[in-house]
Short mmCIF file of C-alpha atoms in Angstrom, two decimals:
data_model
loop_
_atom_site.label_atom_id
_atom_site.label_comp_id
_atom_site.label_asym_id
_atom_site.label_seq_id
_atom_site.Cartn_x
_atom_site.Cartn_y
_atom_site.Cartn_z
CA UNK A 1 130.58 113.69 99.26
CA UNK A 2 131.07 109.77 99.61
CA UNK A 3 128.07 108.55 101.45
CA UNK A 4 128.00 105.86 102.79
CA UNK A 5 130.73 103.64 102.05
CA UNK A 6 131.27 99.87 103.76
CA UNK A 7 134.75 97.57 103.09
CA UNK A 8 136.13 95.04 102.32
CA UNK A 9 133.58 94.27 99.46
CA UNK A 10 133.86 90.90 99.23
CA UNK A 11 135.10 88.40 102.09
CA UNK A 12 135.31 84.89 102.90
CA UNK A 13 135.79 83.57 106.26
CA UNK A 14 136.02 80.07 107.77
CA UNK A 15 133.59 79.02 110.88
CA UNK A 16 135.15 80.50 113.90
CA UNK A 17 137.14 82.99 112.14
CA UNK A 18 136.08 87.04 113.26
CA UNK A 19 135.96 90.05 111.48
CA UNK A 20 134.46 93.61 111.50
CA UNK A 21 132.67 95.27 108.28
CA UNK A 22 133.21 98.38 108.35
CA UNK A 23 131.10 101.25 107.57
CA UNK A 24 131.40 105.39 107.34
CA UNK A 25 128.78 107.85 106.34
CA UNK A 26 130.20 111.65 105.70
CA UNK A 27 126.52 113.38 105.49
CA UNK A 28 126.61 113.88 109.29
CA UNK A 29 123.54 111.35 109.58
CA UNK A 30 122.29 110.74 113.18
CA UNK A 31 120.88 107.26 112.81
CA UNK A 32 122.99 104.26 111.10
CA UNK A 33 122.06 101.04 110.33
CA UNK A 34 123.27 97.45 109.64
CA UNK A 35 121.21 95.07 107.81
CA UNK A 36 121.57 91.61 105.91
CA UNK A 37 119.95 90.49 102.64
CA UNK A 38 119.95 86.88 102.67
CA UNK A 39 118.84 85.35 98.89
CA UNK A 40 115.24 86.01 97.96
CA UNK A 41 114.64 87.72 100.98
CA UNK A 42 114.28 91.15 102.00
CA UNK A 43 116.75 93.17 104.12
CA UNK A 44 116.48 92.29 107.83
CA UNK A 45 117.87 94.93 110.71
CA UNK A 46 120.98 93.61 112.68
CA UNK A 47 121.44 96.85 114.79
CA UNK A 48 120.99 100.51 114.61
CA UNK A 49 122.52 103.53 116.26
CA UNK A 50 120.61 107.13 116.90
CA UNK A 51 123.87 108.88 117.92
CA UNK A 52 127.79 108.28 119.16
CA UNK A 53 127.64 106.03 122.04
CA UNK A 54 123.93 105.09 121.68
CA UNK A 55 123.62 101.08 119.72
CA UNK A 56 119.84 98.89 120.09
CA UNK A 57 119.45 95.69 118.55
CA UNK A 58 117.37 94.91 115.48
CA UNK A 59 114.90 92.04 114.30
CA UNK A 60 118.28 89.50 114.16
CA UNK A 61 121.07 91.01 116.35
CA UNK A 62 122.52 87.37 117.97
CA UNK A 63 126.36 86.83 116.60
CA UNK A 64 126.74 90.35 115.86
CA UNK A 65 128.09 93.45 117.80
CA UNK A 66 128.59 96.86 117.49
CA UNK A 67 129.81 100.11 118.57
CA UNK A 68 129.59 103.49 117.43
CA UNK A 69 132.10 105.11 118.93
CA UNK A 70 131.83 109.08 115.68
CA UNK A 71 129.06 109.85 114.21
CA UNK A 72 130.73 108.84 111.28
CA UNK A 73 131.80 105.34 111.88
CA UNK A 74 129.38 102.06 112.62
CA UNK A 75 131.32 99.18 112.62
CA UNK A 76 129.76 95.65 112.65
CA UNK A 77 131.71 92.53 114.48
CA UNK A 78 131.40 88.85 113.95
CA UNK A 79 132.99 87.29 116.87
CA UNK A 80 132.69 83.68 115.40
CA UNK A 81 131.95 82.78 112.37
CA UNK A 82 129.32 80.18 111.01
CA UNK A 83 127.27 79.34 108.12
CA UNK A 84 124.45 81.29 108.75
CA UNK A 85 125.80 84.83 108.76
CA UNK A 86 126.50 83.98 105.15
CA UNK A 87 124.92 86.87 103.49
CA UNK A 88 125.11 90.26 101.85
CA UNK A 89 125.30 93.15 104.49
CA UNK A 90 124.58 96.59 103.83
CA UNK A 91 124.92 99.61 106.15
CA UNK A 92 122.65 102.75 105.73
CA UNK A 93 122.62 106.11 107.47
CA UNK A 94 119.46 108.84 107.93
CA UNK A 95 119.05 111.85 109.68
CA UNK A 96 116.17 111.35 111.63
CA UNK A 97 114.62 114.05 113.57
CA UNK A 98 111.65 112.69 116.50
CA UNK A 99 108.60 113.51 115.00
CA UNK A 100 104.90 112.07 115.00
CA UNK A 101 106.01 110.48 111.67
CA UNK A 102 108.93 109.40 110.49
CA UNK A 103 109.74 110.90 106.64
CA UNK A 104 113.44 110.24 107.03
CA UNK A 105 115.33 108.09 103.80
CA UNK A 106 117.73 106.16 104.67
CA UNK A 107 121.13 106.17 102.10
CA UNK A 108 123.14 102.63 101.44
CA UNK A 109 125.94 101.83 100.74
CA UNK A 110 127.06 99.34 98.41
CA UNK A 111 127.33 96.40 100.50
CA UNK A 112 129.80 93.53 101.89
CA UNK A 113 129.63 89.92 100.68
CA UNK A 114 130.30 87.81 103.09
CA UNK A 115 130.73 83.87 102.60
CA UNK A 116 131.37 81.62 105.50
CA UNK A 117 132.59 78.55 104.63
CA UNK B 1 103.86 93.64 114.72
CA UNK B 2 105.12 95.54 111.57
CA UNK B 3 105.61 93.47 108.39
CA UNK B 4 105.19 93.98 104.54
CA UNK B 5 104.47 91.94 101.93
CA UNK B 6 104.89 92.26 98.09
CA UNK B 7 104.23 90.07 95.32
CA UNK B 8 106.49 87.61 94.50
CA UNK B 9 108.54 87.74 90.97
CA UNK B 10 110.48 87.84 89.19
CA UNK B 11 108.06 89.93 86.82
CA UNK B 12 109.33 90.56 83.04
CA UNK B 13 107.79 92.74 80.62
CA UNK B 14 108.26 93.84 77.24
CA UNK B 15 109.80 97.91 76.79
CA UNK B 16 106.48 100.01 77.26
CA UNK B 17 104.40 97.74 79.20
CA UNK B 18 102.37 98.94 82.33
CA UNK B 19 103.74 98.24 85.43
CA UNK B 20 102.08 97.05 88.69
CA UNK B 21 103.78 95.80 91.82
CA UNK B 22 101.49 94.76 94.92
CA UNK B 23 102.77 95.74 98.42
CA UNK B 24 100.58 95.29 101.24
CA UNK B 25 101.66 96.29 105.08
CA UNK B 26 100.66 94.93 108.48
CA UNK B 27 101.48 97.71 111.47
CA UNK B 28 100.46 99.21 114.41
CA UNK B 29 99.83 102.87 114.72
CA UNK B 30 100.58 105.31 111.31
CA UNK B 31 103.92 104.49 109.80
CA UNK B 32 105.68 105.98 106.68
CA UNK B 33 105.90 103.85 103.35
CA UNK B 34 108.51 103.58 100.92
CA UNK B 35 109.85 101.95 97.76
CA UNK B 36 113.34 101.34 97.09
CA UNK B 37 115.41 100.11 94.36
CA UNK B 38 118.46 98.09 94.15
CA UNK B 39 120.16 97.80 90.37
CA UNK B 40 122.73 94.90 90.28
CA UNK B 41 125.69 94.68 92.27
CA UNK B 42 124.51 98.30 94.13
CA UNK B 43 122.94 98.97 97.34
CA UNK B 44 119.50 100.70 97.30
CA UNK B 45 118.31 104.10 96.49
CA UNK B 46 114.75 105.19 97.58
CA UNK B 47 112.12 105.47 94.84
CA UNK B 48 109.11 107.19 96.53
CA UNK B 49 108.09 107.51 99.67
CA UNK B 50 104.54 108.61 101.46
CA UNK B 51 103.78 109.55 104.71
CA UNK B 52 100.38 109.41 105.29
CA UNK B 53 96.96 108.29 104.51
CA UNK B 54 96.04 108.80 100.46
CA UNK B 55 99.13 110.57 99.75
CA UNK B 56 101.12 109.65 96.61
CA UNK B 57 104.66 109.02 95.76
CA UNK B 58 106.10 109.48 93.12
CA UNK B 59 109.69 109.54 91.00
CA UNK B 60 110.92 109.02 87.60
CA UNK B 61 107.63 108.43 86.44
CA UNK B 62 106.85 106.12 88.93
CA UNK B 63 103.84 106.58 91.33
CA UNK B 64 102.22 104.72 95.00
CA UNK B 65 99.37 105.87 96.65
CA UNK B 66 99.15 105.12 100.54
CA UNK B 67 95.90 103.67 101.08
CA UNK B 68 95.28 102.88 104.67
CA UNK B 69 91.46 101.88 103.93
CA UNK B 70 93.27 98.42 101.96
CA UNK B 71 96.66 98.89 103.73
CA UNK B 72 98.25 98.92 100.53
CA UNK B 73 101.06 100.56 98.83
CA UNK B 74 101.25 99.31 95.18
CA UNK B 75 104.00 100.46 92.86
CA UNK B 76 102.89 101.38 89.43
CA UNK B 77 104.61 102.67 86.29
CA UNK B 78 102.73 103.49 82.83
CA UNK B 79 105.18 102.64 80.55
CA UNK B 80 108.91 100.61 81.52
CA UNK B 81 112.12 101.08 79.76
CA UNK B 82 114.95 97.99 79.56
CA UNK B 83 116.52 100.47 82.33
CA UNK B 84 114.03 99.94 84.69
CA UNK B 85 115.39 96.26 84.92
CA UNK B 86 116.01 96.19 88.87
CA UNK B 87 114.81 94.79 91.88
CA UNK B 88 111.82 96.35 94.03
CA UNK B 89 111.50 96.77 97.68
CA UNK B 90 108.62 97.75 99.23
CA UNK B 91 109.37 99.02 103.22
CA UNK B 92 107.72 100.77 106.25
CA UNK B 93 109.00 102.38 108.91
CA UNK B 94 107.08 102.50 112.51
CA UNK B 95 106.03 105.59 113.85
CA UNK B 96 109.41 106.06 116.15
CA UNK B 97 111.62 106.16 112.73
CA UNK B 98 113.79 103.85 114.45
CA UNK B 99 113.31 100.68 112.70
CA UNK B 100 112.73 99.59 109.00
CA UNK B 101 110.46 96.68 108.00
CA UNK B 102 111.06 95.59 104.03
CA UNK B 103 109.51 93.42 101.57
CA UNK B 104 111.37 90.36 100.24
CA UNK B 105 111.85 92.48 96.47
CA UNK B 106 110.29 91.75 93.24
CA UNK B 107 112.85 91.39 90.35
CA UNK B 108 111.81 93.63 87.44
CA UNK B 109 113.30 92.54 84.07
CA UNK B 110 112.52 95.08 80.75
CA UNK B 111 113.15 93.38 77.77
CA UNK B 112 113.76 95.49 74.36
#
């Protein structure tokens, strides 16, 4: 039992450039997750997913896409490039069941560096 | 809107010291709390987690109490080992599960 692992681990891009981080859970999670951690600050939601073919955007979705095409698989696209999206991103799973309260933990995985230069 | 906010660090204590952590929360209806923690170069791993009014979290001898009275969810620890060295997230979720509001961490360093 993996997780939730993301690759490539490290990756530097120049502005304009794309690229897609990828990201795979094998606990059979419902919900996934993309998030960035930006230096001294905390992790901020890019998009999530409650199921295959269900995506919603986050607190700071603009420059990002994504699809979710398996339950296992949540890819996360850059279409072009710049400075900002310089970050850490990490990708996290849960199975969430809709209840009055949410109890659910979410599992991360190790995260992708990402420099744009 | 949903937001938390913890005190800032980094904190560093000697081996054995008491630990406190301040998290307060801002959010609209009854949402679950949580601490995680990220060690270096990892992602992060819950801690504790409480879902409701004056219940109390705990882990590795870690403990938070969810008090709604003060909105608070402070992280405490009676005695820290040089392993404890990490950084601290405090994080709620709103009452739909769907989203995740976090802290911006507290870096813990244990010296020997």
């Amino acid at each position: 039992n993996a997780g939730v692992t993301q690759t490539p681990k490290f990756r530097i891009l120049k502005i304009g450039q794309s690229m897609t981080l990828q990201c795979t859970q094998d606990m059979n999670h419902n919900y996934m997750y993309w998030y960035r951690q930006d230096p001294g600050m905390g992790l901020k939601l890019i998009y999530y997913s409650v199921g295959a073919g269900i995506t919603d955007k986050g607190e700071v979705p603009n420059g990002y896409n994504v699809s979710r095409s398996t339950t296992e698989d949540f890819p996360l696209r850059l279409e072009l490039a710049a400075p900002s999206q310089t970050s850490v991103y990490f990708c996290a799973s849960s199975y969430t069941t809709r209840t009055a309260t949410s109890t659910d933990t979410q599992y991360f995985g190790p995260g992708t560096r990402l420099t744009v230069l | 809107g949903n937001s938390v906010t913890q005190m800032e660090g980094p904190v560093t204590l000697s081996e054995e010291a008491f630990l406190t952590i301040n998290c307060t929360y801002t959010a609209t209806g009854y949402p679950s709390l949580f601490w995680y923690v990220q060690y270096p170069g990892e992602g992060l791993q819950l801690l504790l987690k409480a879902t409701k009014a004056d219940d109390k979290g705990s882990n590795k001898g870690f403990e938070a109490t969810y008090r709604k009275e003060t909105t608070s969810f402070h992280l405490e620890k009676g005695s820290v080992q040089v392993s404890d060295s990490a950084v601290y997230f405090c994080a709620l979720s709103d009452p739909t599960g769907n989203q995740f509001y976090f802290g911006t961490g507290t870096s813990l360093t244990v010296i020997p």
